[in-house]
Amino acid sequence: LVRSISRPLYDPDRAPSQLSRAAFAAEIAEGLRFLRVYVDVRTMTIISGLACMTSGGFIALMVIWCDRALRLGTSGWRFGLVYSAWGVGGLVAAISLTWLLHRSDAVTIALRALPFSAVLSIATSFVRWWPLAVLGLFSWGVAHGLVVINIVCYRQQVTPEPLLGRVNTSSRMLAWGIGYTGGALISGSLSQMIGLHAPMTTMTLVSVIAVVMGWRSPLHAATRAAHRGPAVAMTGPAHPPSPTP
């Protein structure tokens, strides 16, 4: 990957800004302004945030889930299989991405994987047998990885290059920084009050909101229209429609 980089990953003609609080805040504000103006990118960022909130809320309680619900304790090879299954699923999603992008576009992949991610997350929260937990977490990890990675791909495709760093940083901090940690905070707080299972299931239900938002967004209608037209004949990665101001 490093050897394939043939040019600087920044604009060499752009004068670097001074490292001050005001300049730093201005660059963050510019990234947030892009998200506010462009509806499609903002929608995908919110969907990513909801997906991350679901995963963060679940994973925050996973050790306790393995101990109390699956009766595995907190060590041993079975615990290791369960705990690593979700990450392995994400790795499989990343490896398969090149193959998938040669057959569809990032938005279509993300929106089609979204309901699978929601169903698998909800189903996994009810599992009480460790082999099914491994299967559920692995499958959910694949679907969740396809959602999040392709949302990042779409954002990079439609964001002007001079704004890539600021928009990507703002989006990831909103989606992962707030969504993931917020989900963990909520599920952990709820587990102190109402026990283990209800918070895990509640957090997985957040993914249903992401599905509704994604499938009711203009991006879903645009990708369906594109695939009914000549765009389906493309052999390379399909480019999603430009974001709608």
CSV table of C-alpha atoms in Angstrom, one decimal:
chain,number,residue,atom,x,y,z
A,1,LEU,CA,0.0,0.0,0.0
A,2,VAL,CA,2.8,2.4,0.9
A,3,ARG,CA,4.8,1.7,-2.2
A,4,SER,CA,1.7,2.4,-4.4
A,5,ILE,CA,1.5,6.0,-3.2
A,6,SER,CA,2.8,7.9,-6.2
A,7,ARG,CA,2.2,11.5,-5.0
A,8,PRO,CA,2.0,13.5,-1.8
A,9,LEU,CA,-1.2,12.9,0.2
A,10,TYR,CA,-1.6,16.7,0.6
A,11,ASP,CA,-1.7,19.7,-1.7
A,12,PRO,CA,2.0,20.9,-2.0
A,13,ASP,CA,0.9,24.2,-3.4
A,14,ARG,CA,-1.3,25.0,-0.4
A,15,ALA,CA,0.4,27.1,2.2
A,16,PRO,CA,0.1,25.4,5.6
A,17,SER,CA,-2.0,27.2,8.2
A,18,GLN,CA,-0.5,28.4,11.5
A,19,LEU,CA,-0.9,26.0,14.3
A,20,SER,CA,-3.1,28.1,16.6
A,21,ARG,CA,-6.3,27.5,18.4
A,22,ALA,CA,-8.1,29.9,16.1
A,23,ALA,CA,-6.8,28.2,12.9
A,24,PHE,CA,-7.6,24.8,14.3
A,25,ALA,CA,-11.1,25.8,15.2
A,26,ALA,CA,-11.6,27.4,11.8
A,27,GLU,CA,-10.6,24.2,10.0
A,28,ILE,CA,-13.0,22.1,12.2
A,29,ALA,CA,-15.7,24.6,11.4
A,30,GLU,CA,-15.1,24.3,7.7
A,31,GLY,CA,-15.4,20.5,7.8
A,32,LEU,CA,-18.6,20.8,9.8
A,33,ARG,CA,-20.0,23.5,7.4
A,34,PHE,CA,-19.5,21.0,4.5
A,35,LEU,CA,-21.5,18.4,6.4
A,36,ARG,CA,-24.2,20.9,7.2
A,37,VAL,CA,-24.6,22.1,3.6
A,38,TYR,CA,-24.4,18.8,1.7
A,39,VAL,CA,-27.4,16.7,2.7
A,40,ASP,CA,-26.2,13.3,1.3
A,41,VAL,CA,-22.8,13.4,3.2
A,42,ARG,CA,-24.5,14.5,6.3
A,43,THR,CA,-27.1,11.7,6.1
A,44,MET,CA,-24.4,9.1,5.6
A,45,THR,CA,-22.5,10.5,8.6
A,46,ILE,CA,-25.6,10.2,10.8
A,47,ILE,CA,-26.2,6.6,9.6
A,48,SER,CA,-22.6,5.8,10.4
A,49,GLY,CA,-23.0,7.4,13.8
A,50,LEU,CA,-26.1,5.3,14.6
A,51,ALA,CA,-24.3,2.1,13.4
A,52,CYS,CA,-21.3,3.0,15.6
A,53,MET,CA,-23.6,3.7,18.6
A,54,THR,CA,-25.1,0.2,18.2
A,55,SER,CA,-21.7,-1.5,18.0
A,56,GLY,CA,-20.3,0.6,20.8
A,57,GLY,CA,-23.2,-0.1,23.1
A,58,PHE,CA,-22.9,-3.9,22.5
A,59,ILE,CA,-19.1,-4.2,22.7
A,60,ALA,CA,-19.0,-2.2,25.9
A,61,LEU,CA,-20.9,-5.0,27.6
A,62,MET,CA,-19.4,-7.9,25.6
A,63,VAL,CA,-17.1,-9.2,28.4
A,64,ILE,CA,-20.0,-9.3,30.9
A,65,TRP,CA,-22.2,-10.9,28.2
A,66,CYS,CA,-19.7,-13.6,27.6
A,67,ASP,CA,-19.4,-14.2,31.4
A,68,ARG,CA,-23.1,-14.1,32.4
A,69,ALA,CA,-25.1,-14.9,29.3
A,70,LEU,CA,-22.8,-17.3,27.5
A,71,ARG,CA,-21.4,-18.8,30.7
A,72,LEU,CA,-17.8,-18.7,29.3
A,73,GLY,CA,-16.1,-16.7,32.0
A,74,THR,CA,-13.5,-14.1,30.9
A,75,SER,CA,-10.7,-16.3,29.6
A,76,GLY,CA,-10.1,-19.4,27.6
A,77,TRP,CA,-10.2,-20.3,23.9
A,78,ARG,CA,-14.0,-20.2,23.6
A,79,PHE,CA,-14.0,-16.7,25.1
A,80,GLY,CA,-11.2,-15.7,22.6
A,81,LEU,CA,-13.2,-17.0,19.7
A,82,VAL,CA,-16.3,-15.1,20.7
A,83,TYR,CA,-14.4,-11.9,21.5
A,84,SER,CA,-12.5,-11.9,18.2
A,85,ALA,CA,-15.3,-12.9,15.9
A,86,TRP,CA,-16.6,-9.4,15.4
A,87,GLY,CA,-13.2,-8.0,14.5
A,88,VAL,CA,-12.5,-10.9,12.1
A,89,GLY,CA,-15.8,-10.1,10.4
A,90,GLY,CA,-14.7,-6.5,9.9
A,91,LEU,CA,-11.4,-7.7,8.4
A,92,VAL,CA,-13.3,-9.9,6.0
A,93,ALA,CA,-15.4,-6.9,5.0
A,94,ALA,CA,-12.3,-4.8,4.3
A,95,ILE,CA,-10.7,-7.6,2.3
A,96,SER,CA,-13.8,-8.1,0.1
A,97,LEU,CA,-14.3,-4.4,-0.5
A,98,THR,CA,-12.2,-4.2,-3.7
A,99,TRP,CA,-14.1,-7.1,-5.3
A,100,LEU,CA,-17.4,-5.6,-4.3
A,101,LEU,CA,-16.6,-2.1,-5.5
A,102,HIS,CA,-15.9,-3.5,-9.0
A,103,ARG,CA,-19.5,-4.7,-9.1
A,104,SER,CA,-21.4,-1.9,-7.4
A,105,ASP,CA,-20.8,1.5,-5.8
A,106,ALA,CA,-20.1,2.4,-2.2
A,107,VAL,CA,-23.6,3.8,-1.4
A,108,THR,CA,-25.4,0.8,-2.7
A,109,ILE,CA,-23.2,-1.6,-0.8
A,110,ALA,CA,-23.6,0.4,2.4
A,111,LEU,CA,-27.4,0.7,2.1
A,112,ARG,CA,-27.8,-3.0,1.2
A,113,ALA,CA,-25.6,-4.1,4.1
A,114,LEU,CA,-27.4,-1.9,6.6
A,115,PRO,CA,-30.6,-4.0,7.2
A,116,PHE,CA,-28.4,-7.1,7.5
A,117,SER,CA,-26.3,-5.4,10.1
A,118,ALA,CA,-29.4,-4.4,12.0
A,119,VAL,CA,-31.0,-7.8,11.9
A,120,LEU,CA,-27.8,-9.6,12.9
A,121,SER,CA,-27.1,-7.2,15.8
A,122,ILE,CA,-30.6,-7.7,17.2
A,123,ALA,CA,-30.5,-11.5,16.8
A,124,THR,CA,-27.0,-11.7,18.4
A,125,SER,CA,-28.2,-9.9,21.5
A,126,PHE,CA,-30.6,-12.8,22.2
A,127,VAL,CA,-28.0,-15.6,21.7
A,128,ARG,CA,-27.1,-17.6,24.8
A,129,TRP,CA,-24.9,-20.4,23.2
A,130,TRP,CA,-21.3,-19.5,22.3
A,131,PRO,CA,-21.1,-21.2,18.8
A,132,LEU,CA,-24.1,-19.1,17.7
A,133,ALA,CA,-22.5,-16.1,19.3
A,134,VAL,CA,-19.3,-16.6,17.2
A,135,LEU,CA,-21.4,-17.0,14.0
A,136,GLY,CA,-23.6,-14.0,14.9
A,137,LEU,CA,-20.8,-11.7,15.8
A,138,PHE,CA,-18.7,-12.7,12.7
A,139,SER,CA,-21.7,-12.1,10.4
A,140,TRP,CA,-22.6,-8.8,12.1
A,141,GLY,CA,-19.0,-7.7,11.9
A,142,VAL,CA,-19.0,-8.3,8.1
A,143,ALA,CA,-22.2,-6.4,7.6
A,144,HIS,CA,-21.2,-3.5,9.9
A,145,GLY,CA,-17.8,-3.3,8.3
A,146,LEU,CA,-19.4,-2.9,4.9
A,147,VAL,CA,-21.7,-0.2,6.1
A,148,VAL,CA,-19.0,1.9,7.8
A,149,ILE,CA,-16.2,1.4,5.3
A,150,ASN,CA,-18.4,2.2,2.3
A,151,ILE,CA,-19.7,5.3,3.9
A,152,VAL,CA,-16.1,6.5,4.3
A,153,CYS,CA,-15.5,5.6,0.7
A,154,TYR,CA,-18.5,7.6,-0.5
A,155,ARG,CA,-17.5,10.6,1.6
A,156,GLN,CA,-14.0,10.5,0.1
A,157,GLN,CA,-15.4,10.3,-3.5
A,158,VAL,CA,-17.7,13.3,-3.2
A,159,THR,CA,-15.7,15.6,-1.0
A,160,PRO,CA,-13.4,18.1,-2.8
A,161,GLU,CA,-9.8,17.2,-2.2
A,162,PRO,CA,-8.7,20.4,-0.4
A,163,LEU,CA,-11.4,19.6,2.2
A,164,LEU,CA,-10.8,15.9,2.6
A,165,GLY,CA,-8.8,16.0,5.8
A,166,ARG,CA,-11.2,18.4,7.6
A,167,VAL,CA,-14.4,16.7,6.4
A,168,ASN,CA,-13.1,13.2,7.2
A,169,THR,CA,-11.9,14.2,10.6
A,170,SER,CA,-15.2,16.0,11.5
A,171,SER,CA,-17.3,13.1,10.2
A,172,ARG,CA,-15.3,10.4,12.0
A,173,MET,CA,-15.3,12.3,15.3
A,174,LEU,CA,-19.1,12.7,15.0
A,175,ALA,CA,-19.8,9.1,13.9
A,176,TRP,CA,-17.2,7.2,15.8
A,177,GLY,CA,-16.1,9.6,18.5
A,178,ILE,CA,-19.6,10.5,19.6
A,179,GLY,CA,-21.5,7.5,18.3
A,180,TYR,CA,-19.3,4.7,19.5
A,181,THR,CA,-18.3,6.2,22.9
A,182,GLY,CA,-21.9,7.5,23.4
A,183,GLY,CA,-23.3,4.1,22.8
A,184,ALA,CA,-20.9,2.6,25.3
A,185,LEU,CA,-21.7,5.2,27.9
A,186,ILE,CA,-25.5,4.7,27.5
A,187,SER,CA,-25.4,0.9,27.6
A,188,GLY,CA,-23.0,0.9,30.5
A,189,SER,CA,-25.2,3.4,32.5
A,190,LEU,CA,-28.3,1.4,31.7
A,191,SER,CA,-26.8,-1.9,32.7
A,192,GLN,CA,-26.2,-0.4,36.2
A,193,MET,CA,-29.9,0.3,36.5
A,194,ILE,CA,-31.8,-2.4,34.6
A,195,GLY,CA,-29.3,-5.3,34.1
A,196,LEU,CA,-27.4,-6.7,31.2
A,197,HIS,CA,-29.8,-7.9,28.5
A,198,ALA,CA,-32.2,-5.0,28.1
A,199,PRO,CA,-29.5,-2.4,27.4
A,200,MET,CA,-27.8,-4.7,24.8
A,201,THR,CA,-31.1,-5.2,23.0
A,202,THR,CA,-32.0,-1.5,23.3
A,203,MET,CA,-28.7,-0.4,21.7
A,204,THR,CA,-29.1,-2.9,18.8
A,205,LEU,CA,-32.5,-1.4,18.1
A,206,VAL,CA,-30.8,1.9,17.3
A,207,SER,CA,-29.6,0.3,14.1
A,208,VAL,CA,-33.3,0.1,12.9
A,209,ILE,CA,-33.3,3.9,12.9
A,210,ALA,CA,-30.2,3.9,10.7
A,211,VAL,CA,-32.0,1.5,8.2
A,212,VAL,CA,-35.1,3.7,8.0
A,213,MET,CA,-33.0,6.9,7.5
A,214,GLY,CA,-30.8,5.2,4.9
A,215,TRP,CA,-33.6,3.7,2.9
A,216,ARG,CA,-35.7,6.8,3.0
A,217,SER,CA,-32.9,9.1,1.9
A,218,PRO,CA,-32.6,10.6,-1.6
A,219,LEU,CA,-29.4,8.5,-2.0
A,220,HIS,CA,-31.4,5.3,-2.0
A,221,ALA,CA,-33.7,6.5,-4.7
A,222,ALA,CA,-30.8,7.8,-6.7
A,223,THR,CA,-28.9,4.5,-6.6
A,224,ARG,CA,-32.0,2.6,-7.6
A,225,ALA,CA,-32.5,4.9,-10.6
A,226,ALA,CA,-28.9,4.6,-11.5
A,227,HIS,CA,-28.9,0.8,-11.5
A,228,ARG,CA,-32.0,0.7,-13.7
A,229,GLY,CA,-30.1,2.8,-16.3
A,230,PRO,CA,-26.8,2.5,-18.2
A,231,ALA,CA,-24.8,2.7,-15.0
A,232,VAL,CA,-25.2,-1.0,-14.3
A,233,ALA,CA,-23.1,-1.7,-17.4
A,234,MET,CA,-20.0,-0.2,-15.8
A,235,THR,CA,-17.2,-2.6,-15.2
A,236,GLY,CA,-15.3,-0.4,-12.7
A,237,PRO,CA,-16.4,1.1,-9.4
A,238,ALA,CA,-19.6,3.1,-10.0
A,239,HIS,CA,-19.5,6.7,-8.8
A,240,PRO,CA,-22.4,7.8,-6.6
A,241,PRO,CA,-24.4,10.9,-7.4
A,242,SER,CA,-22.9,14.2,-6.3
A,243,PRO,CA,-24.1,15.4,-2.9
A,244,THR,CA,-27.2,17.5,-3.0
A,245,PRO,CA,-26.8,20.9,-1.4
